[in-house]
Structure formats: structure tokens, C-alpha cells
Short mmCIF file of C-alpha atoms and ligand atoms in Angstrom, two decimals:
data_model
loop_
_atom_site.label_atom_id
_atom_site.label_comp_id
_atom_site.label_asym_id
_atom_site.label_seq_id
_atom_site.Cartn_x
_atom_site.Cartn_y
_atom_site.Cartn_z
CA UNK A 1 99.77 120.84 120.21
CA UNK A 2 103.02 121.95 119.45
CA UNK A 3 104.50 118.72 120.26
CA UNK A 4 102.11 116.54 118.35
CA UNK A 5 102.18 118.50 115.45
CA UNK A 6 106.17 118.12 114.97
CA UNK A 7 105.72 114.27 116.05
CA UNK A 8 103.21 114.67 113.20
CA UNK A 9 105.61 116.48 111.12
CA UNK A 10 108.55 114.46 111.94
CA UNK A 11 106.34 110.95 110.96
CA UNK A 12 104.98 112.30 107.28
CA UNK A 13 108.37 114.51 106.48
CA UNK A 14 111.74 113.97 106.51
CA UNK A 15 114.29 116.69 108.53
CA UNK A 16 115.41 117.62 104.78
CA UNK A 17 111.52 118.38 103.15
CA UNK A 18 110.75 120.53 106.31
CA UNK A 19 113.27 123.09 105.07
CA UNK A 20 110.47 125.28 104.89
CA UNK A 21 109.97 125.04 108.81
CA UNK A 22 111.59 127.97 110.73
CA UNK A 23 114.54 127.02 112.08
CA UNK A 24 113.55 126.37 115.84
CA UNK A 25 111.16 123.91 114.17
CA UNK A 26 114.23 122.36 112.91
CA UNK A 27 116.30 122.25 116.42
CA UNK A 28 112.89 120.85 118.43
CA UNK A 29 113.05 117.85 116.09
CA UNK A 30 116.55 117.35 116.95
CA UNK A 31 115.17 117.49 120.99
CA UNK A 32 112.22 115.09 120.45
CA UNK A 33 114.86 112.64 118.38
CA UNK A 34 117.48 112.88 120.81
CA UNK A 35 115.07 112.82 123.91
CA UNK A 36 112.99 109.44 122.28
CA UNK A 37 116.42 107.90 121.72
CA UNK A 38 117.51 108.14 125.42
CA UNK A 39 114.38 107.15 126.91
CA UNK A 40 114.68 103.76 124.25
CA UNK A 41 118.15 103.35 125.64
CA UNK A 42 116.45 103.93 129.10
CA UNK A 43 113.86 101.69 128.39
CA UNK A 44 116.26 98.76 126.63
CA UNK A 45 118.23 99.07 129.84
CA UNK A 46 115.66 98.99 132.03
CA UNK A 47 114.23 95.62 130.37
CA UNK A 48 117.30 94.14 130.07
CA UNK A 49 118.06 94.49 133.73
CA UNK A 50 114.57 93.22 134.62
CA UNK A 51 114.42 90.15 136.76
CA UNK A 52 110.93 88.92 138.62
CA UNK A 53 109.04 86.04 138.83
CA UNK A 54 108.16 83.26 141.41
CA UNK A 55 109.83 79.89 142.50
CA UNK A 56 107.97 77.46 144.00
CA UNK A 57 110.66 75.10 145.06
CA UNK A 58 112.85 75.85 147.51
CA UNK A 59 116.34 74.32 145.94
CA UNK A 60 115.77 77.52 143.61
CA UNK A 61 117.29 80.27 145.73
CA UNK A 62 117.22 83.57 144.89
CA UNK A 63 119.59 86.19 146.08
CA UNK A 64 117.88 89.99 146.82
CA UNK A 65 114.45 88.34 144.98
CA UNK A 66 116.15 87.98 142.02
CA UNK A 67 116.91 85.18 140.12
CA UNK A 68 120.00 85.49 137.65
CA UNK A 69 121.20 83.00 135.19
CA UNK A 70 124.96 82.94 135.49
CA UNK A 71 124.95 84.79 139.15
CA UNK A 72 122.20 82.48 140.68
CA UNK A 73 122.13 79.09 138.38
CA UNK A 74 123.81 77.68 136.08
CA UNK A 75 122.84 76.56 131.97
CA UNK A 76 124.30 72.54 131.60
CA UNK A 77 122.80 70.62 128.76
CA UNK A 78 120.87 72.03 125.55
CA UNK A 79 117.76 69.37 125.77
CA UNK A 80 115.74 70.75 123.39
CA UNK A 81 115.48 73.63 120.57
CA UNK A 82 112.50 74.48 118.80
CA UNK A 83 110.90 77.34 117.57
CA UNK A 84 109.22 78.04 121.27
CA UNK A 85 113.06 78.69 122.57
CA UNK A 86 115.05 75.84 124.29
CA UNK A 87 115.48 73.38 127.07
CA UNK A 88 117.93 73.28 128.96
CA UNK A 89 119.12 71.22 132.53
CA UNK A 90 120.61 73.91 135.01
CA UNK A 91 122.17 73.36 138.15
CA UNK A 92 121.09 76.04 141.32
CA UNK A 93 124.78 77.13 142.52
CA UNK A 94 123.72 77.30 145.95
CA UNK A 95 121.91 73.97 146.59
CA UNK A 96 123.16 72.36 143.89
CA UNK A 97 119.84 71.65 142.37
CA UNK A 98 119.46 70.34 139.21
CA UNK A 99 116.51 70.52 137.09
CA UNK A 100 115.36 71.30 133.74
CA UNK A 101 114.56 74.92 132.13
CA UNK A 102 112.81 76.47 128.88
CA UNK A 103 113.85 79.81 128.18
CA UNK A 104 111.50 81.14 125.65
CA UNK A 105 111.47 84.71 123.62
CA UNK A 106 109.53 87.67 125.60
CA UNK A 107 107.32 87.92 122.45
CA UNK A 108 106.58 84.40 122.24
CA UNK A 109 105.24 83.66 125.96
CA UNK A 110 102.30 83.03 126.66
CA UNK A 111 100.79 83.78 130.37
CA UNK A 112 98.79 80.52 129.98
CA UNK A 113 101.43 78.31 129.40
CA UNK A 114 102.09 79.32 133.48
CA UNK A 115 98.09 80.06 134.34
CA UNK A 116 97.72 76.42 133.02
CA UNK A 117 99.99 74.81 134.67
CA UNK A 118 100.67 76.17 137.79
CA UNK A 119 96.63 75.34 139.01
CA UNK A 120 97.36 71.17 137.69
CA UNK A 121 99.02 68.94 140.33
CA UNK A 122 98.52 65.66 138.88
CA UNK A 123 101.14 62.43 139.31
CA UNK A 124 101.31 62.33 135.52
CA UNK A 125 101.71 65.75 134.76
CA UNK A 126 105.19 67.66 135.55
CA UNK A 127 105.95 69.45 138.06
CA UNK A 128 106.60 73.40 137.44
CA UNK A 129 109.43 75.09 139.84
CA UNK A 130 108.49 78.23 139.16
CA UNK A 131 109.58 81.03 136.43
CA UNK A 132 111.83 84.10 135.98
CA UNK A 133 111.15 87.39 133.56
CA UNK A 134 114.83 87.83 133.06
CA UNK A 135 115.66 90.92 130.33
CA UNK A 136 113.54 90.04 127.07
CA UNK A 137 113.51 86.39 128.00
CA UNK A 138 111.18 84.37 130.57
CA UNK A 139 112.21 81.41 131.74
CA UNK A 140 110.36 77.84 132.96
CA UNK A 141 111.70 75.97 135.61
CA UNK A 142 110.57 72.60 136.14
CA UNK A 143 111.21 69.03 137.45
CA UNK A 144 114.25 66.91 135.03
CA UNK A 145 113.34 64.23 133.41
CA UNK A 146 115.65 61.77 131.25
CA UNK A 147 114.00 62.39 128.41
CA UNK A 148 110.80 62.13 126.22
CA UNK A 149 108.92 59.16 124.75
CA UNK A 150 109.52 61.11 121.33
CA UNK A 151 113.29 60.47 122.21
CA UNK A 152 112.30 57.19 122.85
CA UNK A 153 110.08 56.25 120.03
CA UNK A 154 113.10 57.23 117.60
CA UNK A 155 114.88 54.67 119.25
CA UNK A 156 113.17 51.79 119.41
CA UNK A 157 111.38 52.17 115.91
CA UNK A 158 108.03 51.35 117.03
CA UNK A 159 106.66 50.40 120.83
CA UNK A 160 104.90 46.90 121.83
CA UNK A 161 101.27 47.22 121.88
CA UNK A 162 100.78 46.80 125.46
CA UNK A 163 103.73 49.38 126.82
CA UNK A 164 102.20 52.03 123.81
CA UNK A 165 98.49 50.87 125.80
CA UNK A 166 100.14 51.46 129.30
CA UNK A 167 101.56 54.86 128.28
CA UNK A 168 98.52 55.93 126.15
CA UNK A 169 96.60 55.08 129.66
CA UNK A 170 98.84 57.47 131.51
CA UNK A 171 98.56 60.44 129.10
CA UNK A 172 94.80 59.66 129.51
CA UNK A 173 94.85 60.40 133.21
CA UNK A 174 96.46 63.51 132.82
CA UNK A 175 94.33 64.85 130.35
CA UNK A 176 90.95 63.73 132.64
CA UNK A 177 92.68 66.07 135.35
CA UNK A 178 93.50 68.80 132.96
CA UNK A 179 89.97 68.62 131.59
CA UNK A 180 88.43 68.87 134.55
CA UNK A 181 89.79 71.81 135.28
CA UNK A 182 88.86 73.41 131.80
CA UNK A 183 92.44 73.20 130.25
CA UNK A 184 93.09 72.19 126.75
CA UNK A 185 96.85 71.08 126.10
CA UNK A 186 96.55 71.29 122.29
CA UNK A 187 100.22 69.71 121.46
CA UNK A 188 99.62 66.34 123.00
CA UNK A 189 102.24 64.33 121.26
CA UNK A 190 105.40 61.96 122.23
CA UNK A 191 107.70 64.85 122.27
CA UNK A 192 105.41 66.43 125.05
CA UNK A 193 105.63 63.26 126.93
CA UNK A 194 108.45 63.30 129.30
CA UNK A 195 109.72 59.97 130.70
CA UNK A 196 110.85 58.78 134.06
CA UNK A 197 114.11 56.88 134.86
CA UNK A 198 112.72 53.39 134.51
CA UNK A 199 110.57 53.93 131.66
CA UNK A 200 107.44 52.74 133.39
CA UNK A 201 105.70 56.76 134.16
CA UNK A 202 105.02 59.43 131.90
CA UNK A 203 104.69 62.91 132.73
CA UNK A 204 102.98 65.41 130.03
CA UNK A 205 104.94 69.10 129.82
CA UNK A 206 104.97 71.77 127.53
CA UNK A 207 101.26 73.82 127.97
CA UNK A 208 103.09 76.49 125.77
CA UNK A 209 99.71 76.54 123.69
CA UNK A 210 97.18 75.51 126.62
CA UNK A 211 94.04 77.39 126.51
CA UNK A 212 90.96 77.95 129.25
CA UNK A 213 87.82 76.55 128.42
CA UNK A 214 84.82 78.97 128.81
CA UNK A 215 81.81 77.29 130.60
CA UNK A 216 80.57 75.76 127.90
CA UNK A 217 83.37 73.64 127.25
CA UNK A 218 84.90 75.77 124.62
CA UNK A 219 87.84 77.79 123.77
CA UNK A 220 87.51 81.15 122.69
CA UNK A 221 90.46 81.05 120.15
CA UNK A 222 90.26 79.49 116.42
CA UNK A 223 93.87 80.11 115.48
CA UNK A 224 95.45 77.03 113.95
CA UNK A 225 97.53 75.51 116.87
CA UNK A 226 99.40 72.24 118.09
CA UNK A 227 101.43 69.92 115.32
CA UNK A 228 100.03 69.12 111.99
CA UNK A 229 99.96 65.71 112.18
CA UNK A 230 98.12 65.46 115.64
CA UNK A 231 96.05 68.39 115.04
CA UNK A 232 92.04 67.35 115.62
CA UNK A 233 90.10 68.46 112.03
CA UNK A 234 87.90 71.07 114.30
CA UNK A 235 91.39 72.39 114.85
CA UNK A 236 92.09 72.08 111.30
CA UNK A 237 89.07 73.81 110.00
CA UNK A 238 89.29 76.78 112.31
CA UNK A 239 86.36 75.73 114.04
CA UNK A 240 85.18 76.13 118.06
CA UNK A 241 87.58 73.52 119.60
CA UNK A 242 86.91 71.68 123.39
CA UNK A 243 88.62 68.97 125.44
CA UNK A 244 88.16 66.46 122.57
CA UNK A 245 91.29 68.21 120.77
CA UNK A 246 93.41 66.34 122.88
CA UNK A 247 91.41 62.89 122.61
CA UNK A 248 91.82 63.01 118.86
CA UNK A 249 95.86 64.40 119.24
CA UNK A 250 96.23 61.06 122.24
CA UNK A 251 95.23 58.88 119.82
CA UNK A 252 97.28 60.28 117.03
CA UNK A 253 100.36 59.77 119.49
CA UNK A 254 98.78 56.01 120.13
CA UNK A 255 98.98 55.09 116.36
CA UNK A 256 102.70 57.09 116.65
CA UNK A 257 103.64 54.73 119.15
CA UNK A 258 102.14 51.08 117.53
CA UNK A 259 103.27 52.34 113.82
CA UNK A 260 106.51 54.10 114.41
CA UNK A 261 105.46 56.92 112.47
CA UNK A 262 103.33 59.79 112.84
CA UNK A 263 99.70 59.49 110.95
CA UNK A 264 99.33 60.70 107.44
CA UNK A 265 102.81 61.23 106.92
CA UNK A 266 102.52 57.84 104.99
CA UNK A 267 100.09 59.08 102.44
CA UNK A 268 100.56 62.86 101.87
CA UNK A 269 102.79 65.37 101.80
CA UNK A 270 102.60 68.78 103.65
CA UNK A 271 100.69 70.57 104.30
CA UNK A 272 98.16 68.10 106.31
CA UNK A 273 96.24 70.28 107.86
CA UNK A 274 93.64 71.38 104.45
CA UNK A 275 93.91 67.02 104.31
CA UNK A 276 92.99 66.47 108.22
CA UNK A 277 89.75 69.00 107.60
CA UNK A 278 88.26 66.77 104.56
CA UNK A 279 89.58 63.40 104.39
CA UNK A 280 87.21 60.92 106.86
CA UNK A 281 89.51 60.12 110.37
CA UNK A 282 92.76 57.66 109.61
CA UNK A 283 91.57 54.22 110.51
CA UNK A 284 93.13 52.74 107.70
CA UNK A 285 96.28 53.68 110.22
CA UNK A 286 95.32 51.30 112.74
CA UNK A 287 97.79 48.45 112.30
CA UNK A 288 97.07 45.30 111.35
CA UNK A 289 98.21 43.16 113.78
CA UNK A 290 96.69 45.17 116.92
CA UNK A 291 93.83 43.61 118.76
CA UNK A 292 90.26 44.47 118.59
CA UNK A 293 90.21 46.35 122.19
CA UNK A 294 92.95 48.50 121.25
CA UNK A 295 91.78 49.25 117.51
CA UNK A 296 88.22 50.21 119.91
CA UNK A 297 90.39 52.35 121.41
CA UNK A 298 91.27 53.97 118.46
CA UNK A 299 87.97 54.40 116.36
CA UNK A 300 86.22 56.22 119.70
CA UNK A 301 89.31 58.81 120.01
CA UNK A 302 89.36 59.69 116.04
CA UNK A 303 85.32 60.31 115.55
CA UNK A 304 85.64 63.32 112.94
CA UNK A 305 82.87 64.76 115.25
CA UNK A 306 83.31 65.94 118.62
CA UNK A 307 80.87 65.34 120.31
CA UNK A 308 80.44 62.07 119.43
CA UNK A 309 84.65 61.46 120.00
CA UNK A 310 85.06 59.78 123.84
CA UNK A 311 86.15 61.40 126.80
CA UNK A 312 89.55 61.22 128.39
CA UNK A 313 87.61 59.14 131.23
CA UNK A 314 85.92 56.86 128.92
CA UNK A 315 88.86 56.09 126.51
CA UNK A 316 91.41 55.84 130.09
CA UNK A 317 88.48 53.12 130.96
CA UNK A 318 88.45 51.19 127.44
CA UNK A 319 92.56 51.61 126.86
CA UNK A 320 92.09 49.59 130.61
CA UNK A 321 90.33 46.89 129.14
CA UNK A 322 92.54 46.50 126.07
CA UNK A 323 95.37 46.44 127.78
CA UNK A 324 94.17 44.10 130.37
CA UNK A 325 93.01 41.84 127.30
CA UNK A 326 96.67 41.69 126.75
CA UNK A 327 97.75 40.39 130.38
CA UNK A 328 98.97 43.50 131.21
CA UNK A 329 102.18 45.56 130.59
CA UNK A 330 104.99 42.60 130.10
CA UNK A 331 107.11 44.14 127.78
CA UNK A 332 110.24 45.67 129.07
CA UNK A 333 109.46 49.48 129.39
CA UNK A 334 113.56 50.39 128.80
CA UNK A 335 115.74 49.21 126.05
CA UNK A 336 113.89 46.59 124.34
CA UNK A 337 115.11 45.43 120.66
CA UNK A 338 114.30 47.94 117.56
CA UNK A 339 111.67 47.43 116.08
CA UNK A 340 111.19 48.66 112.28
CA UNK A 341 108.27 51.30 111.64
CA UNK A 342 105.17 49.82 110.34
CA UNK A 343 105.55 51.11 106.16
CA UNK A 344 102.04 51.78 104.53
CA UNK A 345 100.07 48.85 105.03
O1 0WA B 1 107.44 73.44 128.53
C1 0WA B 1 108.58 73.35 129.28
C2 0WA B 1 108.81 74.16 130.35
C3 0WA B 1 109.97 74.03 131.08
C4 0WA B 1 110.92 73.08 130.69
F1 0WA B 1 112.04 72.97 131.41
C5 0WA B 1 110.70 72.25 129.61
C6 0WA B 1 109.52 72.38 128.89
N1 0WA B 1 109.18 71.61 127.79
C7 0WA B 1 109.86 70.52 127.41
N2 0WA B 1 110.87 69.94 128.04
C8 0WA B 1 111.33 68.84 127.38
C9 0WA B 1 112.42 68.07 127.92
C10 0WA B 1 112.71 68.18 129.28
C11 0WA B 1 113.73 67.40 129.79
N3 0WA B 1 114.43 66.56 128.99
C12 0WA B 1 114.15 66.47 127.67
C13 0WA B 1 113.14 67.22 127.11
C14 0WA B 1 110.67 68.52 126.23
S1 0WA B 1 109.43 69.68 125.98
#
């Protein structure tokens, strides 16, 4: 009792107002300061000098199970910053290895970013190497890409309507396998799209705000997640969200990739998201010279409702069609002139 009543004591009174407290009152304050401060030091120490996780790939090699950056691997190139932490490209300094790496704050992780990912194994979905609790940081491992169709998009301006149909198919296959396995991405966008060498395969990353889907189909969260300009109006409004998040965001990133510039940017000004949760879906974004198949596309991935939006599997099957319409992919999937973003139509 004696204890809790000076922690008591110490939280509502200052050392000076308890001048009334006998004086070994006084000197057990001074023990249960000085003893909280060295078991904080202990603690900070302790975390600080934590390192555990799991690798998956073998080219990662830990020394004594631990996995040090600066003893064990290397940082190269700053990718990426954002607000999640950054991405960098690391090199392994006993294989050699190079691949890429997120380090993100302690406080900021999220256990499904790794639960999600580490049960998908899809060929349009990266690959995760593992991760590493290192101090108050974890960090992501995973396969190196030469950049993102984000990267890309900025660029080139705007992207042909078949290679944005042949990319938009590719997302769609990933999401179908993430669905099916009751994941919800919930920041599908071209700077989550990671691109391969020759421009041709796409490989979604970043589950940093996945969620499970209960049975039903739903997620139990109604926080306000994913970027603005993608977000689905379910999202928006705070409502129950389900796979179909990611439908409407895919199509969001198809109308990124045929205008040049992300929807409703054009017409208002920030914040969207009170906008996205009223205003009817943005068809008057579909652009003018796009054909009929692909503005299809389009109309069954932005239904305001849900349930009556299409299914990764049933939009992969009609982007397909559109793009076959088109002869196929025949624009060049690297380089390729600039094209200037579509202004309001
Ligand atoms: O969620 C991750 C977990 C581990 C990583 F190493 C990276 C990410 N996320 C992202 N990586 C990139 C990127 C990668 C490589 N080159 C350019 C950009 C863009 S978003």
C-alpha cells in the first residue's frame, strides 16, 4: 500500500507540496524516482539492442540469429520516404544480395502488413524476404524492383490505353488472389505498383494498411484509410468496407493511368474525402477518346454501391475483352514519347 500510495502521492503532488510528508516519505520518493529511471534506461537499452525476426530467403544471412543493419547488410539507395518510414535498396555483406527494404517506426507497424503478405504467393504480387525488429524500428525485406508505375506515370505524362488496360489487368489478378484469401489492400494505387525491368509485369507491394476480412466478407475496422483520391466512398463515409475497396481504388489508378492525373483532383480541392462520400462516382473522368470496352470497364469498378461494383474476377475478364478489342498490348511498355495529362475535359 505503501508503495502505491507514494506513486499516488508522487502523481497528484509535487516533491515541494509534500513538505508536510515526514521526511522518509521524502527519501522513498527519491528511491521510486531513481529506481523507475534505471529500469527506463534498462528498458531503452534493452529495446534498442533488440534484434528478431524471420528471413525467408536465404541470400539474407544472419550472424548468431540476428540480423544487424551496418554489421549484417548494408543501406544503398533512399527509394522512397513517406510518412510510413522509407525504402531503401540494401546489399547482404555476405552474399552480396541486393534487394529492397522499408524500415518503418515501431509505433507505426502494423502486424498485418506481414500477416498479409507473408500467406500471398502470387506472380503479380512481390515477393517478401522476410523482416527484422531491430531497436524501435522493424524492418521489410523484399524482392528490388526498378521502380513503380507511379515513377513511371510522372514520366511519361499519361499511358496508352492498351499498356494502362494490360497493367490494370495485372493489378486485377493480384487482387482476385488477395481476395480470395480475405485480404483487403486498401492503398491500391500506381505508387503501390512496382515495375519489372522491361516494363511489361507489375508487382503490387506495400500491404502497410491490409486488413482480414471476417467471413462475411467484411472488415472489422471503419477508420478512414488508403489515399484520398483512390479511397472507395464506403471508405469515405466510415462505413463496413469489403474486397470492392480495392475494385473502386483499381479503377481510380486506371483513370490515373489514361488521364495522367489522379481523379477529382481536376475539380476540387482537398479535402476529397467529405466530396468522394456525396458526389455520384467520377464518370465524367473517363476520357473521351477511350473505347467503349474500356469506359465498361470503368462504370462496373466505380458503382457508388458495393455490392453492385464487379469483382476483381469479373472486371480482370471484361479489362480482357477491352484490351483484346484493341489488338492487344502494342505499345512499347518502356520509354515511349510524353504524353501531356488529359486537362478537365
Ligand atoms: O511495403 C514495402 C515493404 C518493403 C519494401 F522494401 C518496400 C515496400 N513498399 C514500397 N516499396 C517501393 C519501392 C520499392 C523499390 N523501388 C522503388 C519503390 C514503393 S512502396
Amino acid at each position: 500500500e505503501c508503495r502505491l500510495a507514494l506513486a499516488g502521492l508522487r502523481n497528484n503532488v509535487s516533491q515541494a507540496e509534500c513538505s508536510f510528508a515526514p521526511a522518509f516519505a521524502r527519501q522513498m520518493v527519491r528511491d521510486l524516482n531513481a529506481r523507475e529511471e534505471k529500469e527506463d534506461r534498462e528498458e531503452e537499452l534493452e529495446e534498442s539492442d533488440t534484434n528478431e525476426g524471420i528471413l525467408f530467403k536465404e541470400e539474407l544471412q544472419p550472424q548468431d540469429y540476428e540480423y544487424r543493419e551496418g554489421r549484417d547488410y548494408e543501406l544503398c539507395d533512399l527509394l522512397k520516404q513517406g510518412s510510413f518510414g522509407e525504402v531503401y535498396s540494401i546489399r547482404d555483406k555476405s552474399s552480396g544480395f541486393v534487394c529492397a527494404a522499408k524500415k518503418v517506426p515501431l509505433e507505426r507497424f502494423r502486424s498485418e502488413e506481414v500477416g498479409s503478405w507473408s500467406a500471398l504467393q502470387s506472380p503479380h504480387v512481390v515477393e517478401l524476404f522476410g523482416f527484422v525488429r531491430e531497436g524501435r524500428s522493424v524492418i521489410l525485406f523484399m524482392d528490388l524492383k526498378p521502380g513503380t508505375l507511379g515513377q513511371s506515370l510522372a514520366e511519361r505524362g499519361r499511358l496508352h490505353e492498351d499498356l494502362s488496360l494490360h497493367y490494370m489487368h495485372q493489378v486485377l489478378g493480384a487482387l482476385e488472389h488477395l481476395h480470395k484469401r480475405r485480404i483487403l489492400h486498401l492503398d491500391v494505387k500506381a505508387d503501390n505498383v512496382l515495375l519489372s525491368e522491361d516494363g511489361k509485369n507489375t508487382f503490387l507491394c506495400d500491404f502497410g494498411e491490409s486488413e482480414r476480412l471476417d467471413l462475411n466478407g467484411f472488415s472489422p475496422f471503419q477508420a478512414l484509410k488508403g489515399t484520398e483520391t483512390h479511397m472507395a466512398p464506403e471508405v469515405a463515409r466510415g462505413e463496413k468496407r469489403c474486397a470492392k475497396a480495392d475494385i473502386w481504388s483499381s479503377c481510380c489508378m486506371l483513370l490515373h493511368m489514361l488521364n495522367g492525373c489522379q481523379p477529382w483532383t481536376r475539380y476540387y480541392s482537398r479535402p476529397l474525402y467529405l466530396k468522394i462520400a456525396e458526389e455520384p462516382p467520377p464518370l465524367r473522368e473517363i476520357p473521351p477518346d477511350c473505347s467503349p470496352h474500356t469506359a465498361d470497364v470503368i462504370k462496373l469498378g466505380l458503382h457508388g454501391d458495393p455490392s453492385r461494383r464487379a469483382s476483381a474476377k469479373d472486371l480482370r475478364v471484361q479489362t480482357a475483352k477491352a484490351l483484346k478489342q484493341l489488338g492487344g498490348l502494342q505499345s512499347p511498355a518502356r520509354g515511349g514519347a510524353y504524353q501531356e495529362p488529359i486537362r478537365k475535359p
